[in-house]
XYZ file of N, CA, C and O in Angstrom:
276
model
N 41.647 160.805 229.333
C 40.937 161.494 230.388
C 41.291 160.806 231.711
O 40.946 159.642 231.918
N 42.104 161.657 232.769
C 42.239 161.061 233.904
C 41.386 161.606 235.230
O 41.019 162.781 235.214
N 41.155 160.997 236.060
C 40.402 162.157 237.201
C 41.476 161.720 237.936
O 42.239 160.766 237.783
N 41.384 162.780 238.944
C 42.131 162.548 240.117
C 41.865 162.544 240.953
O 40.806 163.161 240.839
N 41.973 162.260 242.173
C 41.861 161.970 243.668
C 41.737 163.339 244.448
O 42.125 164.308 243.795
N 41.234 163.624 245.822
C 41.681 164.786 246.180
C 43.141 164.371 246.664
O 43.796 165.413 246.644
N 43.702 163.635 246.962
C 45.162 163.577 247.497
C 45.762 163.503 246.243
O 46.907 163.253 246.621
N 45.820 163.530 245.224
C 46.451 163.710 244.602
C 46.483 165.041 243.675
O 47.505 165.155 242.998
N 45.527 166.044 243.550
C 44.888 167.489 243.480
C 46.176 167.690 244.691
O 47.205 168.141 244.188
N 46.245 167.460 245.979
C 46.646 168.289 246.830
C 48.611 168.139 246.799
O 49.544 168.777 247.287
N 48.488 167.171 246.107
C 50.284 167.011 245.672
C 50.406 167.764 244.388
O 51.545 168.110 244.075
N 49.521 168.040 243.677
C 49.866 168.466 242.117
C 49.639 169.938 242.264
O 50.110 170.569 241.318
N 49.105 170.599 243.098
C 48.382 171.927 243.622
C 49.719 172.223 244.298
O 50.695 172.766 243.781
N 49.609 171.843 245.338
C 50.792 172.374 246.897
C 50.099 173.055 247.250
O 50.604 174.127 247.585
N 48.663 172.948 247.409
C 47.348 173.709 248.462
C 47.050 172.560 249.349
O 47.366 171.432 248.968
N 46.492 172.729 250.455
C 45.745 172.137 251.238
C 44.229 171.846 251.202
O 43.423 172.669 250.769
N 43.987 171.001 251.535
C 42.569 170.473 251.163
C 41.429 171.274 251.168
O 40.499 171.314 250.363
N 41.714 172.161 252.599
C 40.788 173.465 253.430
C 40.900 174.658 251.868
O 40.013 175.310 251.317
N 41.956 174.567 251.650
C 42.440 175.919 250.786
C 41.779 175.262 249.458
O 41.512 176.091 248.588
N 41.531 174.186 249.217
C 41.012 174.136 247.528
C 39.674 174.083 247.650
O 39.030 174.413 246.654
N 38.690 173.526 249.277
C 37.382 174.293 248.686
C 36.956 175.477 248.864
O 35.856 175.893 248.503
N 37.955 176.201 249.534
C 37.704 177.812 249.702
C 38.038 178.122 248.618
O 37.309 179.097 248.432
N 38.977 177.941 247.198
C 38.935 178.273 246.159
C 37.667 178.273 245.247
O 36.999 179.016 244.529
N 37.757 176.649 245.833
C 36.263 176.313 245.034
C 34.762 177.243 245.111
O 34.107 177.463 244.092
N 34.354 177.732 246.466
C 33.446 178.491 246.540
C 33.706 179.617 246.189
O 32.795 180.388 245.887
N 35.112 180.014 246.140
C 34.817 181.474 246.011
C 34.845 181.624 244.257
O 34.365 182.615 243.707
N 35.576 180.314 243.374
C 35.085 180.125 242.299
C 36.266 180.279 241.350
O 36.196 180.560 240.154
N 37.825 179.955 242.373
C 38.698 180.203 241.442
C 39.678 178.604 241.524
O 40.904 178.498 241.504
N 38.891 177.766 241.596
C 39.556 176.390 241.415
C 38.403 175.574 240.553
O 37.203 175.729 240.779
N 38.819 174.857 239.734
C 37.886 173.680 239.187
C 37.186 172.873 240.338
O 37.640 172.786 241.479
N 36.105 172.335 239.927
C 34.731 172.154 240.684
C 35.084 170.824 240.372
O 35.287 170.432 239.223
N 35.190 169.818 241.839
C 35.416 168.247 241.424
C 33.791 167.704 240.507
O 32.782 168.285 240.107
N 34.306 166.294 240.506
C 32.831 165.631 239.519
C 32.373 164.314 240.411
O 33.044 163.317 240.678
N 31.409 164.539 240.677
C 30.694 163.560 241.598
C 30.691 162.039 240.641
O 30.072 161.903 239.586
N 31.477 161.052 241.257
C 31.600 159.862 240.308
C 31.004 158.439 240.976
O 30.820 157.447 240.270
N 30.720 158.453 242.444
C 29.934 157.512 242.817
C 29.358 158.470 244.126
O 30.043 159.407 244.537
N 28.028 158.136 244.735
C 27.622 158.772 245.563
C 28.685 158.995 246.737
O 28.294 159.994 247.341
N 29.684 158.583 247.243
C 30.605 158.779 247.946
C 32.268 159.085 247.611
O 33.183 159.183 248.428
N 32.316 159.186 246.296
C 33.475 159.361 245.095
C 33.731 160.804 244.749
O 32.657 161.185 244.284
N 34.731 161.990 244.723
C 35.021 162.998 243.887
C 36.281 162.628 243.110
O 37.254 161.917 243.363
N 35.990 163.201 242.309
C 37.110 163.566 241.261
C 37.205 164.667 240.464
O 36.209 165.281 240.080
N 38.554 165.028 240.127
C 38.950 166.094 239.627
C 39.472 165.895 237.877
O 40.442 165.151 237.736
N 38.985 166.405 236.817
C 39.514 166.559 235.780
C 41.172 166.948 236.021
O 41.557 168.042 236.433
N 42.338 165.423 235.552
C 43.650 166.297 235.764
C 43.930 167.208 234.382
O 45.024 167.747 234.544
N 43.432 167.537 233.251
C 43.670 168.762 232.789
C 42.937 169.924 232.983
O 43.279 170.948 232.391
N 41.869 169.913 233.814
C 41.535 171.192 234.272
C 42.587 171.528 235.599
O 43.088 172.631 235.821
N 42.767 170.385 236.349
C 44.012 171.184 237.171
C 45.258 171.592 237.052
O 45.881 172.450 237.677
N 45.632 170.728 235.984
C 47.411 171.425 235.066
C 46.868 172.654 234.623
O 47.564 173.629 234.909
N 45.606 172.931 233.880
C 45.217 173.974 233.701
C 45.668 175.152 234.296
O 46.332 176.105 233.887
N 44.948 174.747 235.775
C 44.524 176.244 236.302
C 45.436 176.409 237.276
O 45.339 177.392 238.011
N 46.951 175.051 237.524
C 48.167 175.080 237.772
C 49.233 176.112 237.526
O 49.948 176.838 238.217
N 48.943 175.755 235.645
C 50.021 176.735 234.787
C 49.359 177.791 234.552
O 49.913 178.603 233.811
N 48.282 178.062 234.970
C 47.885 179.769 234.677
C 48.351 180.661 235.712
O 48.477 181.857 235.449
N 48.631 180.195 236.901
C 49.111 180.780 238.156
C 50.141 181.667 237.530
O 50.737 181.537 236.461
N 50.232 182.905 238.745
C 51.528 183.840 237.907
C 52.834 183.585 238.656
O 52.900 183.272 239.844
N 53.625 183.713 238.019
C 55.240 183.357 238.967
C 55.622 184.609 239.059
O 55.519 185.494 238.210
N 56.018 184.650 240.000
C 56.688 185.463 240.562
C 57.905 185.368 241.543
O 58.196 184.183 241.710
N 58.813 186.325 242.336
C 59.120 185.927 243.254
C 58.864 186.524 244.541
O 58.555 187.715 244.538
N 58.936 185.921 245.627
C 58.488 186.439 246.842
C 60.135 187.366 247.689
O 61.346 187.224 247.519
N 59.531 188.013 248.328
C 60.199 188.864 248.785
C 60.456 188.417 250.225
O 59.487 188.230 250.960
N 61.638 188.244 250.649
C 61.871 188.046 252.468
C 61.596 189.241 252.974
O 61.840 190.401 252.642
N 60.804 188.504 254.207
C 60.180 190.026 255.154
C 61.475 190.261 255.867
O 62.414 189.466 255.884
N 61.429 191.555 256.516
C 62.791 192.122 256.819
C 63.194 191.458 258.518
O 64.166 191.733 259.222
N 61.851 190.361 258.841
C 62.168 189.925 260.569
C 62.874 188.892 260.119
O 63.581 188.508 261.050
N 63.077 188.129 258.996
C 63.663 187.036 258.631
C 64.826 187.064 257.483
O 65.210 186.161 256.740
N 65.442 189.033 257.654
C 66.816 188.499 257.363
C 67.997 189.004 258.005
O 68.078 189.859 258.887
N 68.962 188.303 257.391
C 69.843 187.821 258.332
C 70.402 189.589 258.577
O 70.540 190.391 257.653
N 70.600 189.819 259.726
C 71.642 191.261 260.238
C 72.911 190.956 260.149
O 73.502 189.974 260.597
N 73.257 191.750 259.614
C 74.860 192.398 259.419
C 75.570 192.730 260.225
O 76.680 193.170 259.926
């Protein structure tokens, strides 16, 4: 069982700090665990978790950012 850090959530994510508790409230990121009154931590297999559930895909270039012919 490891917890993790939020800086280290935010390297294993590639979200920003702002962006994982807006996940969090809206209820689609794991909920850190209060470990000393001034301490969070994150379960790191609930975040590989909810890492590898993400869908892949690929993104599409918008048409202002390609190159003209």
């Amino acid at each position: 069982m490891n917890i993790l850090s939020k800086k280290e959530v935010v390297e294993i994510t590639g979200l920003s700090p702002v962006t994982i508790w807006r996940r969090i409230r809206a209820g689609d990121f794991p909920k850190p665990r209060q470990l000393t009154p001034n301490r969070i931590g994150w379960m790191e297999s609930e975040i590989v978790e909810w890492r590898d559930s993400r869908p892949v895909g690929q993104c599409e270039v918008p048409d202002n950012l390609k190159a003209v012919v």
